[in-house]
Coordinates of C-alpha atoms in Angstrom, one line a residue:
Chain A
X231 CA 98.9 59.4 57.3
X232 CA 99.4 56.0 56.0
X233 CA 100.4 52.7 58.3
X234 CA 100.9 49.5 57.0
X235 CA 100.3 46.5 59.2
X236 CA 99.4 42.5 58.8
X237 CA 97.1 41.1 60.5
X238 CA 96.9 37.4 61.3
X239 CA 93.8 35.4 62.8
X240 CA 95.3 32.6 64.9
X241 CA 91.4 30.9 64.9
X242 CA 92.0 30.4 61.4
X243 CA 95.7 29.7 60.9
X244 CA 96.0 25.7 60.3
X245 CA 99.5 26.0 60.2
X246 CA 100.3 24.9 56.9
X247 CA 102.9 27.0 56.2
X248 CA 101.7 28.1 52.4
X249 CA 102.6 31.5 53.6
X250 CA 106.1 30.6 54.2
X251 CA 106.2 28.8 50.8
X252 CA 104.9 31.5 48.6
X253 CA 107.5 33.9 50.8
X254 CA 110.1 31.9 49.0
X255 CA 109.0 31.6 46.0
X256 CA 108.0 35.9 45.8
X257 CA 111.8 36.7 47.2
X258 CA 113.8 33.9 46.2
X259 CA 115.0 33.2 49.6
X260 CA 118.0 30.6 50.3
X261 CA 117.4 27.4 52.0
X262 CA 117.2 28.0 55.8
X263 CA 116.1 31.2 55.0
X264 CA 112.6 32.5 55.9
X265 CA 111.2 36.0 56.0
X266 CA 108.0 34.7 56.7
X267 CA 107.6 31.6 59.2
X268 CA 104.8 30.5 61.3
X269 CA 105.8 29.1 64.6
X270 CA 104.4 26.5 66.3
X271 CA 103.5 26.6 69.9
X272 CA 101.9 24.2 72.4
X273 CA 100.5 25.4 76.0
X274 CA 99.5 23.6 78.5
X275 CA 100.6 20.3 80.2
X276 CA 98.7 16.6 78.6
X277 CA 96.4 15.5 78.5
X278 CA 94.8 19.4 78.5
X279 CA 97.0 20.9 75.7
X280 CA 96.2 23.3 72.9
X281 CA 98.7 24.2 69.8
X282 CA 99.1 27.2 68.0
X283 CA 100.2 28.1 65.0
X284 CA 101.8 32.0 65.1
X285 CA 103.0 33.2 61.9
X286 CA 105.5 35.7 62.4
X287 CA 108.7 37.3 60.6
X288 CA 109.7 41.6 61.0
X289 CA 107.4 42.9 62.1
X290 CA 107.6 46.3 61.0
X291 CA 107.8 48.2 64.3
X292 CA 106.9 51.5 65.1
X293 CA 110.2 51.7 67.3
X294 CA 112.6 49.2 65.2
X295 CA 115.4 48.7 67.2
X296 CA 117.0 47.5 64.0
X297 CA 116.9 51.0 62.7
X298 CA 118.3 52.5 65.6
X299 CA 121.3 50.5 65.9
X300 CA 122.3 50.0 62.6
X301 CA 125.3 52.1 62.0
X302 CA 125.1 52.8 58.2
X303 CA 122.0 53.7 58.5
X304 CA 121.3 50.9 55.7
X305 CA 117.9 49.8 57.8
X306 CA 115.1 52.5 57.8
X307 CA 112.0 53.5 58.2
X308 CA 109.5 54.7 55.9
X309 CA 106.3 57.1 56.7
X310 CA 103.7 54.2 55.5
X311 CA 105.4 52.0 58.5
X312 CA 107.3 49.7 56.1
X313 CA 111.1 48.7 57.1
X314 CA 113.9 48.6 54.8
X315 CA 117.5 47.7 53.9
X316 CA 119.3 49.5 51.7
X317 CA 121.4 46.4 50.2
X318 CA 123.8 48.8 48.5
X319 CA 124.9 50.6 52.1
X320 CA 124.8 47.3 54.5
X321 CA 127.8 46.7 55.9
X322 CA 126.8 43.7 57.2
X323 CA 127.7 43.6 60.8
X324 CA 124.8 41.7 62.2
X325 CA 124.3 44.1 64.5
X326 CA 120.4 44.5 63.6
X327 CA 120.3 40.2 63.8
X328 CA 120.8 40.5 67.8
X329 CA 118.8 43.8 67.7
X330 CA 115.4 42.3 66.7
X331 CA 113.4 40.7 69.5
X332 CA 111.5 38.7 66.0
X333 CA 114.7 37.0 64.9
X334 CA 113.5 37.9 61.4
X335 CA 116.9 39.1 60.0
X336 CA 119.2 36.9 58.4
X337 CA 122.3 36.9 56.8
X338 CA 123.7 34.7 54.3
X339 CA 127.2 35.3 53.5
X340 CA 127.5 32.6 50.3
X341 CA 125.1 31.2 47.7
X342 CA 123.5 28.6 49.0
X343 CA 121.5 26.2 46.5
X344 CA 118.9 23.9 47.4
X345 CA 120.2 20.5 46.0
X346 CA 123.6 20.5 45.3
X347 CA 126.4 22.6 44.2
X348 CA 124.8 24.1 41.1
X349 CA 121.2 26.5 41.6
X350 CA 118.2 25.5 39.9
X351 CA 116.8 27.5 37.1
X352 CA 114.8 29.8 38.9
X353 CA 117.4 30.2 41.8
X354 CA 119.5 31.3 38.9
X355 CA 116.6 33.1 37.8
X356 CA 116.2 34.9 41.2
X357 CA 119.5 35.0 42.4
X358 CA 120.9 38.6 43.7
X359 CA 124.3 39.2 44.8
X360 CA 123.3 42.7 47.0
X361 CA 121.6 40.3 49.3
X362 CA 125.3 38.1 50.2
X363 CA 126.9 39.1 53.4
X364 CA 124.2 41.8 54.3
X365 CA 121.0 41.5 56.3
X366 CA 117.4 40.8 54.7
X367 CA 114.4 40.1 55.9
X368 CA 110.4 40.5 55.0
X369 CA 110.0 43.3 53.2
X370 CA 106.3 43.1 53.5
X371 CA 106.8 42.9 49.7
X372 CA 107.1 46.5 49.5
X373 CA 107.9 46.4 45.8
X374 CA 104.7 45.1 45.0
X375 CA 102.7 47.3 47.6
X376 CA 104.4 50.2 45.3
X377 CA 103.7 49.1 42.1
X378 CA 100.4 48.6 43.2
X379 CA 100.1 51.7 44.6
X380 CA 101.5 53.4 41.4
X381 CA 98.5 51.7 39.7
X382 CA 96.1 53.1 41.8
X383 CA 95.5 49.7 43.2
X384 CA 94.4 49.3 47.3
X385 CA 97.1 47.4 49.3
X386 CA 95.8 44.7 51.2
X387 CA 92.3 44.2 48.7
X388 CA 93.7 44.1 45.3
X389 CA 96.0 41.3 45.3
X390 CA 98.9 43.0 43.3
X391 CA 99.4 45.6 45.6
X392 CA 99.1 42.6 48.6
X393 CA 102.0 40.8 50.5
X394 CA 102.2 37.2 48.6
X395 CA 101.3 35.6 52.4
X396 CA 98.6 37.0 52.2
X397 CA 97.6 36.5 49.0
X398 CA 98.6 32.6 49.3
X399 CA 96.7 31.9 52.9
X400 CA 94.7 29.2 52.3
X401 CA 92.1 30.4 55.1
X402 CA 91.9 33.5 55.0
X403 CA 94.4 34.1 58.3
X404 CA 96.0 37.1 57.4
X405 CA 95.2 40.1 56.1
X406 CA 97.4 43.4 55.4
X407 CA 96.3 47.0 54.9
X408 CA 96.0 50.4 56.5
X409 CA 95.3 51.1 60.0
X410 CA 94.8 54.7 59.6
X411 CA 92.3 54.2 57.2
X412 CA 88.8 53.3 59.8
X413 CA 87.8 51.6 56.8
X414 CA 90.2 49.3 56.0
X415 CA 90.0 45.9 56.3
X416 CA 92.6 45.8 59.1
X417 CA 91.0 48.5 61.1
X418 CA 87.5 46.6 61.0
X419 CA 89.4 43.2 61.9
X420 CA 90.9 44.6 65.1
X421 CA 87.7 46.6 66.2
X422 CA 85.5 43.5 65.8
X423 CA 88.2 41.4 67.2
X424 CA 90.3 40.9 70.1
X425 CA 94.2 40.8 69.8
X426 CA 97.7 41.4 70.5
X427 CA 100.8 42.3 69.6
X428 CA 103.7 39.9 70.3
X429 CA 106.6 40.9 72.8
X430 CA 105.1 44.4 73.6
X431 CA 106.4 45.1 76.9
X432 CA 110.0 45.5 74.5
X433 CA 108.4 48.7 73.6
X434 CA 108.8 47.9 69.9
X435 CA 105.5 48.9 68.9
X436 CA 105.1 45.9 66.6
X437 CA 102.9 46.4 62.9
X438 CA 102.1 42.5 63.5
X439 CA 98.4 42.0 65.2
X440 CA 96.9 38.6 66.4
X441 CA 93.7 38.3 66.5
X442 CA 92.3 35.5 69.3
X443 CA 88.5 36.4 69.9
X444 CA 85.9 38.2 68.6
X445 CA 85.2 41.4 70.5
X446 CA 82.1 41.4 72.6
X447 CA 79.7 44.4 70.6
X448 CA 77.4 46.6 72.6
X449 CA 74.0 45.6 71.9
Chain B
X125 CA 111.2 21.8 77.9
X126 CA 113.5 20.2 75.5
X127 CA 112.5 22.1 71.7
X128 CA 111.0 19.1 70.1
X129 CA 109.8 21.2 66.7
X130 CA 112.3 23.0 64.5
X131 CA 109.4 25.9 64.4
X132 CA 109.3 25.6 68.0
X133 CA 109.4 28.9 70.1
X134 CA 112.4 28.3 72.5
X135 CA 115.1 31.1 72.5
X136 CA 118.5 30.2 70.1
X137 CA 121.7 30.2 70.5
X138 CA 122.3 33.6 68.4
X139 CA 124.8 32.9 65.6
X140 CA 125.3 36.3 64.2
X141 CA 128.6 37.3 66.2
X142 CA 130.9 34.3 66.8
X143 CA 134.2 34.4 68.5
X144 CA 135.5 37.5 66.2
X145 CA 133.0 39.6 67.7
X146 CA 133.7 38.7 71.2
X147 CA 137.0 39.5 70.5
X148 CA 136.4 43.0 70.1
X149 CA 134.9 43.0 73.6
X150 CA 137.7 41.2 75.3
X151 CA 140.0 43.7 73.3
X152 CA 138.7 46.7 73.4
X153 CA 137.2 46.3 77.4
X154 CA 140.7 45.6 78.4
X155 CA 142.7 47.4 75.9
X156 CA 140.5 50.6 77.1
X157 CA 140.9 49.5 80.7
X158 CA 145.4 49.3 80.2
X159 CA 145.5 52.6 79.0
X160 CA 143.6 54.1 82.1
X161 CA 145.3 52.6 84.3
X162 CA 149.0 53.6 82.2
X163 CA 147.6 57.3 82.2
X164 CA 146.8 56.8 86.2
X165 CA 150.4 55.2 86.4
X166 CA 152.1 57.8 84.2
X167 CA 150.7 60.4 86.8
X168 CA 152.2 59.0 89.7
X169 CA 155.2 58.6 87.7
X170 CA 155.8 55.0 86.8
X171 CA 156.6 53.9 83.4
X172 CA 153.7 53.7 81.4
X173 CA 155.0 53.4 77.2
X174 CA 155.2 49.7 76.8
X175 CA 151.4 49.0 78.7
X176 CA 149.7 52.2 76.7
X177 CA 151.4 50.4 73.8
X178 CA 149.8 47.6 74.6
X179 CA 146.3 49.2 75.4
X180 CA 145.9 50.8 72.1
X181 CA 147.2 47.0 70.2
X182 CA 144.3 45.3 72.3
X183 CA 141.7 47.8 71.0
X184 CA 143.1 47.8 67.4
X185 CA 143.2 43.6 67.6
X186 CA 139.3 43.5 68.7
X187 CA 138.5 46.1 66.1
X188 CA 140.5 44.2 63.2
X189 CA 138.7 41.0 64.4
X190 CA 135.2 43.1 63.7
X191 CA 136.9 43.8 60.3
X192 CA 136.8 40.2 59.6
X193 CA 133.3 39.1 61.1
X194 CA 131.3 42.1 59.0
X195 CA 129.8 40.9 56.1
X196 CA 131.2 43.6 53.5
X197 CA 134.2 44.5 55.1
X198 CA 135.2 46.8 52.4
X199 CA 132.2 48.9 53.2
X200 CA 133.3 49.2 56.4
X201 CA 133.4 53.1 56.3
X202 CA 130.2 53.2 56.4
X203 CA 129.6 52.5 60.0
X204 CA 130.0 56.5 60.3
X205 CA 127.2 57.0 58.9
X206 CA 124.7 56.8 61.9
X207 CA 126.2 58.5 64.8
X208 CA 122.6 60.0 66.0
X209 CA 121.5 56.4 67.5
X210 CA 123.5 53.8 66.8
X211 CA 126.0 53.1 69.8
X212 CA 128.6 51.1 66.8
X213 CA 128.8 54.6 65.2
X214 CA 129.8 56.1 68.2
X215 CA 132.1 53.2 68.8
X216 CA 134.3 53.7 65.5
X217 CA 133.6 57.8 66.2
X218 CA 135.8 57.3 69.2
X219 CA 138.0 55.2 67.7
X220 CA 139.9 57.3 65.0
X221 CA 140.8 59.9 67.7
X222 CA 141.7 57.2 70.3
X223 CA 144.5 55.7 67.7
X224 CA 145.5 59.5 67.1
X225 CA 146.1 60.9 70.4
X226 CA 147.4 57.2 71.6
X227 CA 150.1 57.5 68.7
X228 CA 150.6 61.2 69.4
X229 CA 151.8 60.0 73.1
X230 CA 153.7 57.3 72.6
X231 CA 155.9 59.2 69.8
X232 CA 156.0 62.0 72.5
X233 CA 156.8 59.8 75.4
X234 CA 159.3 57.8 73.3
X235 CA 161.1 61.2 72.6
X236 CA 161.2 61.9 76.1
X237 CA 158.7 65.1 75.8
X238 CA 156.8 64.3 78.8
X239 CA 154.1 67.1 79.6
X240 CA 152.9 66.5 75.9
X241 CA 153.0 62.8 76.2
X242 CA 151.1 63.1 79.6
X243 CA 148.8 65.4 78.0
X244 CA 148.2 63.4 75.1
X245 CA 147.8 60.5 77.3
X246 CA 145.2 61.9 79.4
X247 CA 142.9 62.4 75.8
X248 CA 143.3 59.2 75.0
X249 CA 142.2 58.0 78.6
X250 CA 139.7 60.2 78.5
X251 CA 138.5 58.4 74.3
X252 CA 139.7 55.1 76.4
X253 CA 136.6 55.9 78.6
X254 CA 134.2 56.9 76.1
X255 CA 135.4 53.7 74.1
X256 CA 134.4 51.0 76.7
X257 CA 131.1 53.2 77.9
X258 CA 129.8 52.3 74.0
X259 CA 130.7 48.8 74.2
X260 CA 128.6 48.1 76.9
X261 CA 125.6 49.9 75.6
X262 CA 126.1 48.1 72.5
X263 CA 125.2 45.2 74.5
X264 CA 122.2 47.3 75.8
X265 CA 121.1 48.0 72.6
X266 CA 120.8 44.5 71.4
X267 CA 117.3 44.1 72.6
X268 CA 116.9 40.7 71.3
X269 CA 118.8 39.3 73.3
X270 CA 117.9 39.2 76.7
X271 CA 121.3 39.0 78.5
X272 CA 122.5 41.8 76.5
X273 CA 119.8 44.1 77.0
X274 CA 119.3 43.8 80.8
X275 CA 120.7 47.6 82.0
X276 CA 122.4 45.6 84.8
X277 CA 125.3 44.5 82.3
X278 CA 126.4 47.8 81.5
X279 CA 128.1 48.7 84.8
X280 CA 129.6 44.8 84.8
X281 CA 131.2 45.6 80.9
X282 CA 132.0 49.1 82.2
X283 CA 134.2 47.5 85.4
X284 CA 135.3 44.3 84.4
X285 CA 137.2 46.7 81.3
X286 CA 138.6 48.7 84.0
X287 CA 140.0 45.3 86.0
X288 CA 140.9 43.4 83.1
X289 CA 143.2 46.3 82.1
X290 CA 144.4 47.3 85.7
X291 CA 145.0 43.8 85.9
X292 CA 147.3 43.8 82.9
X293 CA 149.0 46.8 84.5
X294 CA 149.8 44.9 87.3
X295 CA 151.5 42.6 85.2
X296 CA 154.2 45.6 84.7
X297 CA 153.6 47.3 87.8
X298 CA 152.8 45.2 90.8
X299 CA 152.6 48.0 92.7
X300 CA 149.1 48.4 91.3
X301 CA 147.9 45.6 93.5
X302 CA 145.5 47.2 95.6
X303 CA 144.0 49.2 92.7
X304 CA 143.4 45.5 91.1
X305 CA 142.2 44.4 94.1
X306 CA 139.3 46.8 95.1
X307 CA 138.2 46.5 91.2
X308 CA 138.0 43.3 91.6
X309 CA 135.7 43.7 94.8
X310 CA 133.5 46.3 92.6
X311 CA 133.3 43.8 89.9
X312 CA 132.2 40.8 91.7
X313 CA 129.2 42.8 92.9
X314 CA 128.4 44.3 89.3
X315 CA 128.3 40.7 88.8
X316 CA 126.1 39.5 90.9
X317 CA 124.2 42.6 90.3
X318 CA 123.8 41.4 86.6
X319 CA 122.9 38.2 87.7
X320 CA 119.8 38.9 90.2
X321 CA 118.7 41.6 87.6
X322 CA 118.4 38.5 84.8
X323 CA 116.7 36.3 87.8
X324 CA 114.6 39.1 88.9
X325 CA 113.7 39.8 85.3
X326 CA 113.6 36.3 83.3
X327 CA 115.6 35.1 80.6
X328 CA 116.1 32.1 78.8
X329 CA 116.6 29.0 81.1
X330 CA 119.8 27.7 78.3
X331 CA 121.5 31.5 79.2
X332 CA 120.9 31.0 82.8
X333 CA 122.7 27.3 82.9
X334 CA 125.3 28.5 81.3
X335 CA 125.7 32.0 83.1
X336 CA 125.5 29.7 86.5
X337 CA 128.1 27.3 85.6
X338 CA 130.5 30.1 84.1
X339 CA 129.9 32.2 87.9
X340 CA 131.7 29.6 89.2
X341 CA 134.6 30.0 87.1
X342 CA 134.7 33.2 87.8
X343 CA 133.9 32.8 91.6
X344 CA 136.9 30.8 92.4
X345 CA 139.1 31.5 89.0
X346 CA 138.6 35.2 88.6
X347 CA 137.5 36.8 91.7
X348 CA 138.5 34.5 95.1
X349 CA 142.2 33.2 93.4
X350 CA 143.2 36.5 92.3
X351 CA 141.7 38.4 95.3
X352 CA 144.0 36.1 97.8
X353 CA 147.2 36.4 95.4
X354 CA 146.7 40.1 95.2
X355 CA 145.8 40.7 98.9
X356 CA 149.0 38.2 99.6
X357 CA 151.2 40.5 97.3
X358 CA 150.0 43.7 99.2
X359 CA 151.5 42.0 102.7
X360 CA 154.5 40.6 100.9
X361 CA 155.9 43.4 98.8
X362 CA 159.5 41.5 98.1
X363 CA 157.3 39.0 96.3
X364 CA 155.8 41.0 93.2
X365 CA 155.2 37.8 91.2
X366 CA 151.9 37.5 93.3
X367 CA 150.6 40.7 92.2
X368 CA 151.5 39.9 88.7
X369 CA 149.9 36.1 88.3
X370 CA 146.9 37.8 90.7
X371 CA 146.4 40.8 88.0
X372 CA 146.9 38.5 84.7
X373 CA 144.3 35.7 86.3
X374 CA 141.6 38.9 87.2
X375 CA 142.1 39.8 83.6
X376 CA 142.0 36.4 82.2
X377 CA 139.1 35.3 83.7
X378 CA 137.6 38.7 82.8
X379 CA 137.8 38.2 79.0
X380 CA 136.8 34.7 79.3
X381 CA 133.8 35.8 81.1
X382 CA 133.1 38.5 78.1
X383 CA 133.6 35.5 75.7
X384 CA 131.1 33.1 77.1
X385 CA 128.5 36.2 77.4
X386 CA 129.0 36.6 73.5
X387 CA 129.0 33.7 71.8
X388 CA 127.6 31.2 74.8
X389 CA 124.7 32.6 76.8
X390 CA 123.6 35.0 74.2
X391 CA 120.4 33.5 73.3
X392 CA 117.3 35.0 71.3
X393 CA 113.7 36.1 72.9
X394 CA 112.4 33.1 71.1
X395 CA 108.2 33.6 70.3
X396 CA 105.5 33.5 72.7
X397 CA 102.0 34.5 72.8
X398 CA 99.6 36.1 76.0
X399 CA 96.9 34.0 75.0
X400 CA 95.2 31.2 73.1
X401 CA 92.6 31.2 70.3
X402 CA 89.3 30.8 70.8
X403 CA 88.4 28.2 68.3
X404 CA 84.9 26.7 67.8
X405 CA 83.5 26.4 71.2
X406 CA 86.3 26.5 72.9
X407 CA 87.6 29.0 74.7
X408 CA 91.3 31.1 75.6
X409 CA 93.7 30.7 78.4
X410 CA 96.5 32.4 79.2
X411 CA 99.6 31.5 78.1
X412 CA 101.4 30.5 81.4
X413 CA 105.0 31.8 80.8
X414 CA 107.8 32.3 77.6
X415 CA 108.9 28.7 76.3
X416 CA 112.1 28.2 77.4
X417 CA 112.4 30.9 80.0
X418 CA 112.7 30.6 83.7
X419 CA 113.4 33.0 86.5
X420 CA 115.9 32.2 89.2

């Protein structure tokens, strides 16, 4: 079996949102718009106060309550762990919006252009009509991760058959690939590593690690 | 905490149903709930055409409002597609026979063919039922937002239905005061049921402010007010006015309540994480609580 998660580092994440930026630029999202964000969190009271920077977006859960309550059965789940929205069957209810503990669906229900009234070439360029008044979200660029795949490329190591987050993180903070493979580079990141999963007593199962220590190894 | 970051990690407002949305909750609860209470009323032999009537127009006027809030409303057919998990299948599945067997009895009650109308009636109470029970685990199913999802709400959706439209009924028959009245008992508990269960089990602070400030509302407005006019109208019969204004401010204060849930206090999980990085030489804590949330 094959499952496909991302991985991200919070020691190395700088928040510097290059993820977010090449998000856009790979999907052609509209302003406002972001399937892949990286939140910002402070804990702790001053003068004793650290901040984190937690990139986040669908998660990809084993359990997608999305999928479950979407009654055109437009969102679904694929073997490898990826899921998808079938543009062409969304009815666009919003339902899946209030069913996602990530709040990494949208919906956009008119063009929206970044300056103006008019789009930009590559807005024009990039612009797809499926996408109006249906849900959307990270895809972990599943298109890509196929054609890759179809090239007999390795998700997550050859960069085009890798998310474009990854492939833009400027150090290194996330990392995508396939947990039942023991040798993949996501496997060996979360056995040498301490993490978690965000939200889990939802009972989501979310395909979205964080990594916060390095895992003490038996001598 | 005031969010000070526009990347910040405090549960929002959610903005994907507005006020159309609500509206099929406000219509279809007490639409569901009026045509109960006319097949109760119908058995004990009180008039019941021009409330069922008025039942089944409810429903339709919340589900017409969905029409308008979906984003491809001409694809609308396709919310059949999913009826092996998705409570809004289920919703529309129980919908297309409701409007049948509802027409089917008021054509047979307005001919005057009254064990078919009853009969007919008693299917569509019976769809009425099945109707409100998948509303409220719609709200269940919504788990990202916390004051949907808490199992607590369920039996509040399920009763406050059953007054809002009781309370309707009284509006034609005030002789359905005490049924009104001992609904209203049952939902003030389910209420405060809800209530604890979101205190006991945390939710955003913002849904909690304004779930306390509407509970007052409700407390004097749509449980209290209603609950003396009623109880007045059961000790003073010649007055059936009581009953009525009693039964339309339970229902009133009902859908408000329904309204305020949907497009006020429904706010997102927001982000949050269990603990801290280790950077350099540093080392983790624990990340104390959720941003935003309390528990009261």
């Amino acid at each position: 079996m094959t499952r496909y998660v991302m991985v991200a580092d919070l020691r190395r994440c700088v928040g510097c949102q290059t993820c977010t930026a090449a998000c856009k630029l790979a999907n052609g999202t509209p302003p406002g718009v972001m399937w892949r964000k990286v939140v910002d969190i402070e804990v702790g009271e001053y003068p004793d106060v650290q901040r984190v920077f937690v990139p986040t977006g669908c998660q990809h859960c084993d359990e997608p309550p999305c999928v479950s309550v979407c009654p055109s059965t437009a969102s679904e789940k694929r073997e490898d762990g990826f899921v998808t929205i079938d543009y062409d069957i969304c009815i666009g209810c919003g339902y899946c919006i209030t069913a996602c503990p990530y709040e990494a669906r949208h919906k956009v229900d008119a063009p929206i252009w970044a300056y103006g009234e008019q789009p930009m070439r590559h807005e024009q360029a990039r612009f797809d009509e499926r996408k109006l008044g249906v849900a959307q979200k990270c895809t972990f660029c599943v298109d890509t991760v196929d054609a890759g795949l179809a090239k007999g490329l390795k998700p997550g190591v050859d960069p085009d058959a890798t998310p474009a987050c990854v492939n833009a993180c400027i150090g290194r903070a996330m990392a995508f690939g396939d947990l039942d493979d023991p040798d993949s580079n996501v496997s060996r990141l979360l056995r040498e590593n301490k993490h978690f999963r965000m939200h889990e007593d939802i009972g989501t199962g979310p395909g979205f690690y964080y990594l916060w220590d390095k895992e003490e190894l038996p001598l | 905490m005031k969010p000070i970051l526009a990347s910040g990690p405090w549960p929002r407002l959610q903005r994907a149903w507005d006020v159309r949305a609500a509206c099929n909750f406000m219509g279809g609860g007490a639409g569901a709930g009026l045509i109960m209470a006319s097949f109760v009323g119908a058995l004990v032999g009180q008039t019941w055409l021009a409330s069922a009537c008025l039942g089944l127009a409810l429903v339709g006027f919340g589900l017409t409002m969905v029409f308008f809030e979906i984003g491809r409303p001409w694809r609308s057919l396709n919310v059949f597609l999913h009826p092996q998990t998705s409570w809004m299948t289920r919703e529309g599945v129980v919908a297309v026979p409701l409007f049948g067997s509802g027409a089917i009895a008021l054509a047979a009650g307005w001919l005057g063919w009254r064990e078919a109308a009853i009969a007919a009636l008693a299917l569509t109470s019976l769809l009425a039922v099945g109707f409100l029970y998948c509303q409220a685990r719609i709200l269940r199913a919504a788990k990202g937002i916390p004051t949907w999802r808490n199992p607590a709400l369920t039996p509040y959706i399920l009763i406050t239905g059953l007054t809002e439209g009781t309370g309707l009924f009284a509006a034609f028959h005030p002789s359905a005061a005490a049924v009104v009245l001992a609904l209203l008992i049952l939902r003030f508990i389910a209420w405060r049921r809800y209530r604890r269960a979101l205190g006991q089990s945390g939710a955003p602070e913002a849904s909690l402010d304004v779930l306390d400030r509407l509970a007052r509302w409700l407390l004097i407005g749509g449980h209290a007010l209603p609950g003396l006019l009623l109880g007045a109208a059961l000790l003073l019969p010649q007055w059936p006015a009581l009953a009525v204004f009693g039964g339309l401010l339970a229902a009133f204060f009902g859908l408000y309540a329904k309204l305020v849930l949907i497009t006020r206090a429904a706010r997102t999980q927001g982000f949050a994480i269990p603990r801290t990085p280790v950077r350099g030489r540093g080392s983790s804590r624990q990340a104390a609580s959720r941003p935003g949330w309390a528990s009261r």
